[in-house]
Each structure stands twice: as C-alpha cells, then as structure tokens.
Backbone as JSON, one array per atom type, in Angstrom:
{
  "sequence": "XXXXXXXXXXXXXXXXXXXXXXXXXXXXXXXXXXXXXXXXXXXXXXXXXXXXXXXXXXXXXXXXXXXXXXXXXXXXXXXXXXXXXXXXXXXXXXXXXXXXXXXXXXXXXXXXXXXXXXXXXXXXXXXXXXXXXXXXXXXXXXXXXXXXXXXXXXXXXXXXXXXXXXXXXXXXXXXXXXXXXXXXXXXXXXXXXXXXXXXXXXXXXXXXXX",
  "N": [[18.19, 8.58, -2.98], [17.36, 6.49, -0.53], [18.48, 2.77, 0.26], [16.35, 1.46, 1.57], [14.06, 2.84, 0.72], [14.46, 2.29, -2.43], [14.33, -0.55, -2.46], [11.39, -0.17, -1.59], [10.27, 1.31, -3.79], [10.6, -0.6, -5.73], [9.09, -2.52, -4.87], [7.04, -1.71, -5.85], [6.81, -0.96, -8.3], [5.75, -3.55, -8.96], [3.6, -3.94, -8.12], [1.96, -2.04, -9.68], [2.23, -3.12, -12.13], [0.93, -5.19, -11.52], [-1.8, -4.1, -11.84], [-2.17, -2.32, -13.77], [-2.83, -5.16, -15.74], [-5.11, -6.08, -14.23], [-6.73, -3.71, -14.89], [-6.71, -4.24, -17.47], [-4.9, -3.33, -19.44], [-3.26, -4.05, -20.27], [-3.24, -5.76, -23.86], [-5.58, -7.81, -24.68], [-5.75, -9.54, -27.18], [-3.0, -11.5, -28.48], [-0.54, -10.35, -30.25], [1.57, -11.09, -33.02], [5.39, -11.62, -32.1], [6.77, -10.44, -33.76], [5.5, -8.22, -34.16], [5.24, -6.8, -32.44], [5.54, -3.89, -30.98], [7.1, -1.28, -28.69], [5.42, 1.07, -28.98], [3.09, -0.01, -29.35], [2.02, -1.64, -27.54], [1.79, 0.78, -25.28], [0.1, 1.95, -26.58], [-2.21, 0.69, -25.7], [-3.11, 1.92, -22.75], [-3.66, 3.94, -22.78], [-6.19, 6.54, -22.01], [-6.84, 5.44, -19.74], [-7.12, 5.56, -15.85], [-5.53, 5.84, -12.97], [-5.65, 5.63, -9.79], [-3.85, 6.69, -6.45], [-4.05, 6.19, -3.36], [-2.66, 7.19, -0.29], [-2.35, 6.39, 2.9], [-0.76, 7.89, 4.46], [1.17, 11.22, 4.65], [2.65, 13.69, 2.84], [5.96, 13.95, 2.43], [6.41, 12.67, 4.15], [8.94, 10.03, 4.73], [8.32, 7.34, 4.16], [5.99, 7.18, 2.33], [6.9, 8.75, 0.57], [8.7, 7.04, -0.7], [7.28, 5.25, -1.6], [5.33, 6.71, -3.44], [7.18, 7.96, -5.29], [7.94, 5.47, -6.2], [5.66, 4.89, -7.68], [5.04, 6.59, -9.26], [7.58, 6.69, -11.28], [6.98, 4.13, -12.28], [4.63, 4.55, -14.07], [5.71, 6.82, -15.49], [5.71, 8.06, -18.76], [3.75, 6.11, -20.03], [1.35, 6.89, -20.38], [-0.9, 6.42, -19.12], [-3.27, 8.44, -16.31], [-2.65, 9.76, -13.71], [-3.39, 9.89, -10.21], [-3.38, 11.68, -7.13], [-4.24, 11.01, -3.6], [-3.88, 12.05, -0.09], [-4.5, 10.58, 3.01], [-3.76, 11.68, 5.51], [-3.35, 10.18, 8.08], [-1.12, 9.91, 9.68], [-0.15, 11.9, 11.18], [-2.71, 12.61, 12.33], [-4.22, 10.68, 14.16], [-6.76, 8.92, 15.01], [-9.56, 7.11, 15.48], [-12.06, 8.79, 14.95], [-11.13, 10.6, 13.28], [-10.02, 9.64, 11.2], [-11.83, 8.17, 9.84], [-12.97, 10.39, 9.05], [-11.57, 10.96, 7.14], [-11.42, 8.74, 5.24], [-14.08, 9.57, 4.04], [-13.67, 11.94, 2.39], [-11.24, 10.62, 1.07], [-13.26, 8.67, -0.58], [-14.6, 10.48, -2.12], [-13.22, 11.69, -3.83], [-12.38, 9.28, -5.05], [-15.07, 9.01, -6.46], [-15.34, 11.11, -8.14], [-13.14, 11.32, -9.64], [-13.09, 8.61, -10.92], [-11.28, 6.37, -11.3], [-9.84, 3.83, -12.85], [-8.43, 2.07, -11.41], [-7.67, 1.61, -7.98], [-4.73, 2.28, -6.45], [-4.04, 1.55, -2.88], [-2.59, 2.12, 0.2], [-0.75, 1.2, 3.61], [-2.24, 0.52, 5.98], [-4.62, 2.1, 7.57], [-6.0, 3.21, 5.19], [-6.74, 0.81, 3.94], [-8.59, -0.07, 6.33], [-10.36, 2.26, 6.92], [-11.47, 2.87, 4.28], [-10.99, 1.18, 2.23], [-12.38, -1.61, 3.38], [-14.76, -0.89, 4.56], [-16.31, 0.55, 2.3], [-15.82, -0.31, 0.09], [-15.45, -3.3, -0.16], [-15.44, -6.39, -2.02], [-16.2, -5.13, -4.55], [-17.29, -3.49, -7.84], [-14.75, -2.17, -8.64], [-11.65, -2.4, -9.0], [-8.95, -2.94, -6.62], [-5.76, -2.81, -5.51], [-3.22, -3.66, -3.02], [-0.39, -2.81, -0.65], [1.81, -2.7, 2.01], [0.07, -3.41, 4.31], [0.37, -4.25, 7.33], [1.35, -7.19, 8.49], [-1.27, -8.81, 8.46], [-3.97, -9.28, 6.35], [-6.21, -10.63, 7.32], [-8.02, -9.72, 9.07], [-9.16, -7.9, 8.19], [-11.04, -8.72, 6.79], [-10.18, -9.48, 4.48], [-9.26, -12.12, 2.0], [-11.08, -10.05, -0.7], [-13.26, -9.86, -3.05], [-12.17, -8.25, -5.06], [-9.47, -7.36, -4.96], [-6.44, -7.31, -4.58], [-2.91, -7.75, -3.58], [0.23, -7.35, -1.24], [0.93, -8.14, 1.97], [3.11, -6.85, 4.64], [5.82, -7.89, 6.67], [8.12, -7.35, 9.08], [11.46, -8.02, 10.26], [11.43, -9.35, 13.22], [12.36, -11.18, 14.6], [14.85, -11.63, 13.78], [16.21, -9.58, 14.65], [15.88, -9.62, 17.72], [17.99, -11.3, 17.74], [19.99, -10.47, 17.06], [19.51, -7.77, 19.18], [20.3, -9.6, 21.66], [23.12, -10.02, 20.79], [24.24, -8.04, 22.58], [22.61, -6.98, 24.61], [22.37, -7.04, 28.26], [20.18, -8.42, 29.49], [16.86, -9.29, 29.45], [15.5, -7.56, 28.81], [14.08, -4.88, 26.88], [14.64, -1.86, 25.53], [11.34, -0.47, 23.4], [10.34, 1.9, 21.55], [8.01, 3.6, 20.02], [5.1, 5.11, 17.77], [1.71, 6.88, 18.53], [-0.19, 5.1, 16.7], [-2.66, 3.3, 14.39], [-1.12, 1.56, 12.7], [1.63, 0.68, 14.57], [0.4, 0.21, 16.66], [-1.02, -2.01, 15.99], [1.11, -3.85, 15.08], [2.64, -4.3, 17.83], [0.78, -5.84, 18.76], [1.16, -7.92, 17.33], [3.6, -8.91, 17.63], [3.6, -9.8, 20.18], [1.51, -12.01, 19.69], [2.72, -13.43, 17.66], [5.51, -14.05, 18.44], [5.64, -13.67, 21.28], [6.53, -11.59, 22.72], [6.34, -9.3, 25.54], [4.88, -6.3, 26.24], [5.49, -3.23, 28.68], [4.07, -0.33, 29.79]],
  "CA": [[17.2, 7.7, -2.4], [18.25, 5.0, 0.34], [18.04, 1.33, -0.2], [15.4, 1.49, 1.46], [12.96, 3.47, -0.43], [14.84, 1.94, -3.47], [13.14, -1.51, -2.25], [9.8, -0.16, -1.84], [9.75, 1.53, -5.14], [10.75, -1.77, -6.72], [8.1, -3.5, -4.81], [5.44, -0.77, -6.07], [6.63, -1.41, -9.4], [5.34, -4.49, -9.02], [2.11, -3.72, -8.01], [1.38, -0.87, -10.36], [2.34, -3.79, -13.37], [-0.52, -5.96, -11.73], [-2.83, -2.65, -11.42], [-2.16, -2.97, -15.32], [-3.48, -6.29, -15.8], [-6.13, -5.71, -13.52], [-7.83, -3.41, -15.75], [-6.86, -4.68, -19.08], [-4.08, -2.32, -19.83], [-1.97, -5.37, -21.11], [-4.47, -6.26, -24.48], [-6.0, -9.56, -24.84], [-5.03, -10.42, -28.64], [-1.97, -11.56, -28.53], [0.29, -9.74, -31.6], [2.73, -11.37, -33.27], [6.12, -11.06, -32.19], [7.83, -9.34, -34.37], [5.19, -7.27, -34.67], [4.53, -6.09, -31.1], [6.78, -2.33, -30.71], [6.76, -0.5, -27.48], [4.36, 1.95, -29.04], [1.6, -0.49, -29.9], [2.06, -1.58, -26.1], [1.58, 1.88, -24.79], [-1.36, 2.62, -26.4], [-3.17, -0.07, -25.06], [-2.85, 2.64, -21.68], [-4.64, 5.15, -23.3], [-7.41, 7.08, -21.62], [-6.53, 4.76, -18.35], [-6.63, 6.65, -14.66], [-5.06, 4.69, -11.38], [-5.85, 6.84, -8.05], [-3.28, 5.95, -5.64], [-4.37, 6.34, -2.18], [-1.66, 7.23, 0.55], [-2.87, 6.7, 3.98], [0.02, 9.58, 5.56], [1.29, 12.26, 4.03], [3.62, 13.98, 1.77], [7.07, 14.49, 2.88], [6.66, 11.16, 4.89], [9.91, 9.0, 3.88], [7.66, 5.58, 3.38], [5.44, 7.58, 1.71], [7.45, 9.53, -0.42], [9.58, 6.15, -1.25], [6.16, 4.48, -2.69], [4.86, 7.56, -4.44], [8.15, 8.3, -6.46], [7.73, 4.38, -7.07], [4.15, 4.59, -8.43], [5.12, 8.32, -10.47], [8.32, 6.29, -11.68], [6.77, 2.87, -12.65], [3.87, 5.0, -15.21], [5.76, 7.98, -16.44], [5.4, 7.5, -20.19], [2.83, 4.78, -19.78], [0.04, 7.53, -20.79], [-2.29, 6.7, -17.59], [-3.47, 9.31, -15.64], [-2.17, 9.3, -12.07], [-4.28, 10.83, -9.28], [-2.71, 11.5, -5.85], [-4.43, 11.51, -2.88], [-3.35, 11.65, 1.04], [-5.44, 10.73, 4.14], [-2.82, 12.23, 6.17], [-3.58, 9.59, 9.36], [-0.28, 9.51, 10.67], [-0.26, 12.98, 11.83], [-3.91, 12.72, 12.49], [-4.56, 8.9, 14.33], [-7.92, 8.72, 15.9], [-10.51, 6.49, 14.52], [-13.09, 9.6, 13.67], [-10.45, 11.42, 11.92], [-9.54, 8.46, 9.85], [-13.75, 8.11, 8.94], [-13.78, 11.16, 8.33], [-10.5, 10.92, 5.85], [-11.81, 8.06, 4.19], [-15.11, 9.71, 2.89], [-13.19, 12.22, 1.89], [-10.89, 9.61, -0.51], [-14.4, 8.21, -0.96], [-15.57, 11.58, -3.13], [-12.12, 11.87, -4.69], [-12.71, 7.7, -6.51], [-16.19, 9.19, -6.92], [-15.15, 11.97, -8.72], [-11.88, 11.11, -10.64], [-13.31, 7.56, -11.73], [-10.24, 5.35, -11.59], [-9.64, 2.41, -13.36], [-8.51, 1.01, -10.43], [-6.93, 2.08, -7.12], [-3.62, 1.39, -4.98], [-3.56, 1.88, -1.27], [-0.78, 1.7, 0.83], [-1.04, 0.96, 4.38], [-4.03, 0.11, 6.65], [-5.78, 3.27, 7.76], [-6.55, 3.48, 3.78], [-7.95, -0.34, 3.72], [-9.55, -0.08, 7.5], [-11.11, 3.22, 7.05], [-11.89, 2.9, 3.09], [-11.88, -0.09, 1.24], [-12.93, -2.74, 3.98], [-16.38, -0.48, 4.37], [-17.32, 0.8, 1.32], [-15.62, -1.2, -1.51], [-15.17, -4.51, -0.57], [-16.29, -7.0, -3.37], [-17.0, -4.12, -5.76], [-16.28, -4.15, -9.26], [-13.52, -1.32, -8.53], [-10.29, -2.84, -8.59], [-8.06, -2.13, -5.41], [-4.7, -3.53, -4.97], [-2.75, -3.12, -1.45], [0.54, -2.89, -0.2], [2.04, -2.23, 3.09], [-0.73, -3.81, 4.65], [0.96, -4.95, 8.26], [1.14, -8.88, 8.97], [-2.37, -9.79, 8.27], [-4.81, -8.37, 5.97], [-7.72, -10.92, 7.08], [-8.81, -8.77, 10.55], [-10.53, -6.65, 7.61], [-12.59, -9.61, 6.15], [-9.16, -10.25, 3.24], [-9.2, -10.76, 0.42], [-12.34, -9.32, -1.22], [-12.98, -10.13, -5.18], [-11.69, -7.15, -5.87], [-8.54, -7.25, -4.31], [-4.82, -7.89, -4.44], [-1.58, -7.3, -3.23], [1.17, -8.03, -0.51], [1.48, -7.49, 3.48], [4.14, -6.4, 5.06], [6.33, -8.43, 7.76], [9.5, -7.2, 10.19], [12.2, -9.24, 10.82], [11.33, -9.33, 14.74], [13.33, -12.31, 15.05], [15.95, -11.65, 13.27], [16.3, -7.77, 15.18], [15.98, -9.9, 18.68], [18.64, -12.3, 18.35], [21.02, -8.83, 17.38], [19.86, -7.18, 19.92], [20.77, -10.43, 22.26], [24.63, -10.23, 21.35], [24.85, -6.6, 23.28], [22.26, -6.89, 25.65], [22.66, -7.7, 29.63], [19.36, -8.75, 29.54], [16.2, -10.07, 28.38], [14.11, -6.56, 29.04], [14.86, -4.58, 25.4], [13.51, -1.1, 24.96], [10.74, 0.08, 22.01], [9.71, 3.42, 20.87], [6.64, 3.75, 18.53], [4.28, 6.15, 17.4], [0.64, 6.05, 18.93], [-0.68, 4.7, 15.55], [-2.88, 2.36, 14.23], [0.29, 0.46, 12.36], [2.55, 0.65, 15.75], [-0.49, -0.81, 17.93], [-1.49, -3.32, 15.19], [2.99, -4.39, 15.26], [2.62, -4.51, 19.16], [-0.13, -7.03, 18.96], [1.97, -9.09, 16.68], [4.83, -9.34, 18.33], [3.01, -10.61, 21.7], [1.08, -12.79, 19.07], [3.71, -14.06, 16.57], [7.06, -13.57, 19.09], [5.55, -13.9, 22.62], [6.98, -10.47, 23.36], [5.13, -8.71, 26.61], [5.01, -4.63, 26.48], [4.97, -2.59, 29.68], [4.26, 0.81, 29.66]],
  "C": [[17.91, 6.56, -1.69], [17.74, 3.99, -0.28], [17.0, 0.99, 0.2], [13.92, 1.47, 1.14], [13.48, 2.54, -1.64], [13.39, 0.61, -3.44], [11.8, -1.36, -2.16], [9.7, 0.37, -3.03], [10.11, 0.45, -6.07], [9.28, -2.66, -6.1], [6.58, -2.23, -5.49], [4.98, -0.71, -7.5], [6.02, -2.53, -9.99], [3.55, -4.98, -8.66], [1.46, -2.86, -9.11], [1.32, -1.59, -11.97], [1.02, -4.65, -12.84], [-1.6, -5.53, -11.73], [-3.25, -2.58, -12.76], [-3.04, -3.84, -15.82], [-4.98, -6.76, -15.64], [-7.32, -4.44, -14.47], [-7.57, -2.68, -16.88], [-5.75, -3.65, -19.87], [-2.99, -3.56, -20.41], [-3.27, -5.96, -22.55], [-4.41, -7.4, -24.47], [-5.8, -10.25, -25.43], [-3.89, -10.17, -28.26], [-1.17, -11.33, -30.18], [1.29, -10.87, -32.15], [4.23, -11.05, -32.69], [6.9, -10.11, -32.76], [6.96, -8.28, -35.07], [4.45, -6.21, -33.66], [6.09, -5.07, -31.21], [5.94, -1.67, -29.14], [5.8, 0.46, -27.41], [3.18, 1.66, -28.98], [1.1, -0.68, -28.22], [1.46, -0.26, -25.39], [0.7, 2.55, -25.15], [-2.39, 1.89, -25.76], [-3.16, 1.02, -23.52], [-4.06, 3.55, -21.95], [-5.53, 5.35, -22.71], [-7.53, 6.21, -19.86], [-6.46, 5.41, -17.39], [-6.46, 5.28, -13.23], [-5.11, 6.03, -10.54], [-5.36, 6.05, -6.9], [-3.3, 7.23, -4.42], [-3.34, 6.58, -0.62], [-2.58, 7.63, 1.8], [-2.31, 7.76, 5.07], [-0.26, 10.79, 4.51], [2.48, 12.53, 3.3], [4.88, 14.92, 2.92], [7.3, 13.31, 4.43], [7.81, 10.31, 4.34], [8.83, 7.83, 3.37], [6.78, 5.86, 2.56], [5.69, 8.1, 0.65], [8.23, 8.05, -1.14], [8.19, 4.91, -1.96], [5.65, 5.21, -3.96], [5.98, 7.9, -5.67], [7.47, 6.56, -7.27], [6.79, 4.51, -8.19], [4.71, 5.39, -9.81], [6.24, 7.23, -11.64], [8.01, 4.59, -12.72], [5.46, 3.5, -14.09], [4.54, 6.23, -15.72], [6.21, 6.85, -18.15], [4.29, 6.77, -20.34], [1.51, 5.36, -20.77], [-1.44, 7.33, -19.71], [-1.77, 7.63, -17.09], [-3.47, 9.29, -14.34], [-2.7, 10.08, -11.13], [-3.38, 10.98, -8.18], [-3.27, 11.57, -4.54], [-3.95, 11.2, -1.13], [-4.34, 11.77, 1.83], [-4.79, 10.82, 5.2], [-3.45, 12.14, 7.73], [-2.44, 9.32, 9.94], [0.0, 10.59, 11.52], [-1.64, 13.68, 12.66], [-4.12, 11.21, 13.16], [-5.55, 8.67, 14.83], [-8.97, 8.36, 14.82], [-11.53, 7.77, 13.97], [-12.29, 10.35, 12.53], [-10.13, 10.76, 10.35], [-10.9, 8.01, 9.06], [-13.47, 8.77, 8.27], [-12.8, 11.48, 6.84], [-10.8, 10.22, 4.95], [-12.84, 8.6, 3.25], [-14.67, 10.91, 2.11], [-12.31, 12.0, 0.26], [-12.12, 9.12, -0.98], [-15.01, 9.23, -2.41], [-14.4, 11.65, -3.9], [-12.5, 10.68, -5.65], [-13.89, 8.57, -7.42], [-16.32, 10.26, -8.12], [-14.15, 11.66, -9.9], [-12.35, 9.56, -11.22], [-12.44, 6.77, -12.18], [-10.64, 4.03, -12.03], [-9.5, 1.38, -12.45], [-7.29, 1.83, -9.52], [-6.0, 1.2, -6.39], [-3.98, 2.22, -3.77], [-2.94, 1.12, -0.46], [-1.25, 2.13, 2.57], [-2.26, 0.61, 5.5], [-5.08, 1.04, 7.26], [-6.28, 3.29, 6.18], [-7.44, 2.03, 3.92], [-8.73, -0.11, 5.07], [-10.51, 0.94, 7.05], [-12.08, 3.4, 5.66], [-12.24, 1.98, 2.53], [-12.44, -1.3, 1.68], [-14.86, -1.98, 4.05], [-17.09, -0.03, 3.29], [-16.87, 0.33, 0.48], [-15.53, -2.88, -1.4], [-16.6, -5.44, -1.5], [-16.59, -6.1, -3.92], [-16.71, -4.19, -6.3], [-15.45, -3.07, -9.09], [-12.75, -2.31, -8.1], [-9.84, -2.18, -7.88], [-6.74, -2.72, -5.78], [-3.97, -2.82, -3.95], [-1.65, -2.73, -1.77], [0.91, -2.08, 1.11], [0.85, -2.44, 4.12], [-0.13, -4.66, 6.24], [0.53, -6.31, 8.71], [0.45, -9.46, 8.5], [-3.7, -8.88, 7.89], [-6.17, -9.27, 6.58], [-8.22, -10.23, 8.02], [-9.48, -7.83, 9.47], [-10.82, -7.73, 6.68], [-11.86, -10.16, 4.56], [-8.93, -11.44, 3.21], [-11.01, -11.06, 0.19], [-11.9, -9.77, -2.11], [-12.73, -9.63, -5.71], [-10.34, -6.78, -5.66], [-7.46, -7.98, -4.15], [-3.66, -7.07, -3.96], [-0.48, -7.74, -2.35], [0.89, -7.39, 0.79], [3.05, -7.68, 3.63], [4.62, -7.17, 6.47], [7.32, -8.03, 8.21], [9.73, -8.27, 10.41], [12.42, -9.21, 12.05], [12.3, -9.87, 14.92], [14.77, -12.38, 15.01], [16.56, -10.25, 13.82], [16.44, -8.41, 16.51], [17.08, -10.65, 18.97], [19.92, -11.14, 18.11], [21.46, -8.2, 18.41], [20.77, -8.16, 21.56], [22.21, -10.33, 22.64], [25.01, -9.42, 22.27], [24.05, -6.44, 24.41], [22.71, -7.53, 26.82], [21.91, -8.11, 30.14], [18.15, -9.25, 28.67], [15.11, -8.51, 27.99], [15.09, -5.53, 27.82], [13.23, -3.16, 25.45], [12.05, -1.22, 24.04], [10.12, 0.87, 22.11], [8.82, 3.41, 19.53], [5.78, 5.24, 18.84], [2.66, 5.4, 18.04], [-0.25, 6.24, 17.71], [-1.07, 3.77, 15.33], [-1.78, 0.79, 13.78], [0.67, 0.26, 14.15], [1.08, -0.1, 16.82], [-1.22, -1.91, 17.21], [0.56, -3.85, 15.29], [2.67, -4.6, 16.69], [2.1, -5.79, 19.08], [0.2, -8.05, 18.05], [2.87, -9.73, 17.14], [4.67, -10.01, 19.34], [2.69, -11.82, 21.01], [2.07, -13.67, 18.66], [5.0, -14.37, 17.87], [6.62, -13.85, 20.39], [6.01, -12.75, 23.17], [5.65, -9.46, 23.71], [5.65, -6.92, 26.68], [4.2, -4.11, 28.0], [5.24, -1.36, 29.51], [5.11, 1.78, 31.42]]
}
C-alpha cells in the first residue's frame, strides 16, 4: 500500500471511531478502570451494522485505499460492515448518479445501518443532501472536496472532514521549471474534477481554457 492510501486509511480510521460514538458503540457508564478489558469494550459493538457508501468503484485506488481503511479499522470490532458502490466515476452524468443514489437508497432501506459513511460527493449530492438530510440516520463524510456547504452542510445528522489540494503549494513547484505562467491540467470529466476547477479560479484565481 503507498503512503498514500496509508494516509487515507488512517484518516478513515478516524472517522469509523467517530461512526462509533455516533451510535453509542462506546457505552455511557463509565467502568472502572481496572475493570474495563478489551472484551467488555467489544461487546458494547454487538449487533451494530455501519453501511459504507463508496461513490466509485472497486478496484479504484482512492477507493480501494478507504475501503481497506474502513474493513481494517472494524475487523474484530463485531459490527457488521455493508459495502456498497455507486460506481459514478465510470458513470458521471447527473441521471445516472439519481439513479445510483436510489439504488444506495434501498440498500440503507434494507440493511438498516446504524449509521452510514460516504466518501466523496456524488454519494452526498446524489444521496444524503436529498433524502437524508436532518434525519435521525447518522451519516458521516469524508472526501468531500473544499466545501461541503453548496449541499446545504452540515445537517444534524452529519459529520466529518473535506478534502483540500495543495494548489499553492503544486504552483510555486511547478514555477521553478516552468518558462511560463500558462501550466497544463488533465482531469477527468467528473463531478469532483469540475467542482476542483471551480476552486481553483475561486480560491487561486487560476483561468482554464479549453
């Protein structure tokens, strides 16, 4: 696994401990020390299901480097781990991504999670900004590009982290080697990659010509 992935499965670990929290998988009485054991801990889990939501697909690196996270942060744990993909990066057009969400829509409906992660923004645009926000289903994000409020964030049901590029810090790089100010970029035509465009003009002042 690259350093990469390493870093996102540490940051997923970190979500999947407040996913925990979130619904009550840490108990409320506090034990004694010396009389709390890793077992007593681990049953509090018991009968628990998290349904983590992947807005690509499988055999995606960023995808695959969250999902080991998630698999890796509950084995042992005793929750029940769902998996599902709305495989919009190979698919990018707003009806496909509807029609992916009601799809994950019958999967919650069906499997009855405790509480769901989703990971990037076709999963919150297409899913949890229209039919869950404020609901008592716990969500938590991640990979959420720049700025979750353009979908109405945060909701009362809802936590987690966005995601920022070091633009700045990638422009003044490319600076030492360039002979100019005009600097390729290659993207995917994807909601992410045309939500990053409109940041960079935004945040950075940088003008794209096709």
């Amino acid at each position: 696994m690259g350093v990469d992935i390493i870093k996102k499965a540490i940051l997923v670990l970190l979500f999947v401990l407040l996913s925990a929290v979130m619904i009550g998988c840490i108990a409320e009485e506090k034990t004694a020390a010396n009389q709390t054991t890793g077992e007593n801990i681990t049953k509090t889990y018991d009968g628990k299901k998290i349904l983590y939501i992947d807005s690509y697909h499988e055999g995606y690196e960023w995808s695959d480097g969250i999902t080991k996270g998630v698999e890796s942060a509950l084995d042992g744990t005793r929750i029940e781990l769902k998996i599902h993909r709305m495989d919009t990066k190979r698919n990018d057009t707003a009806e496909f991504g509807k029609l992916a969400a009601l799809k994950a829509k019958s999967v919650i409906e069906d499997f009855k999670p405790d509480v769901v992660i989703v990971s990037d923004d076709p999963a919150f645009k297409y899913l949890l900004m229209p039919y869950y926000r404020d609901a008592s289903l716990p969500f938590v994000f991640c990979a959420i590009n720049w700025d979750a409020s353009i979908y109405g964030a945060p909701y009362n049901n809802t936590a987690g982290m966005i995601e920022v590029s070091m633009t700045p810090r990638l422009i003044d790089f490319l600076k030492e080697y360039s002979k100019g100010d005009r600097v390729g970029f290659m993207a995917g035509n994807t909601t992410t990659d045309w939500k990053n465009a409109e940041y960079y003009k935004k945040l950075f002042n940088i003008s794209f010509t096709s």
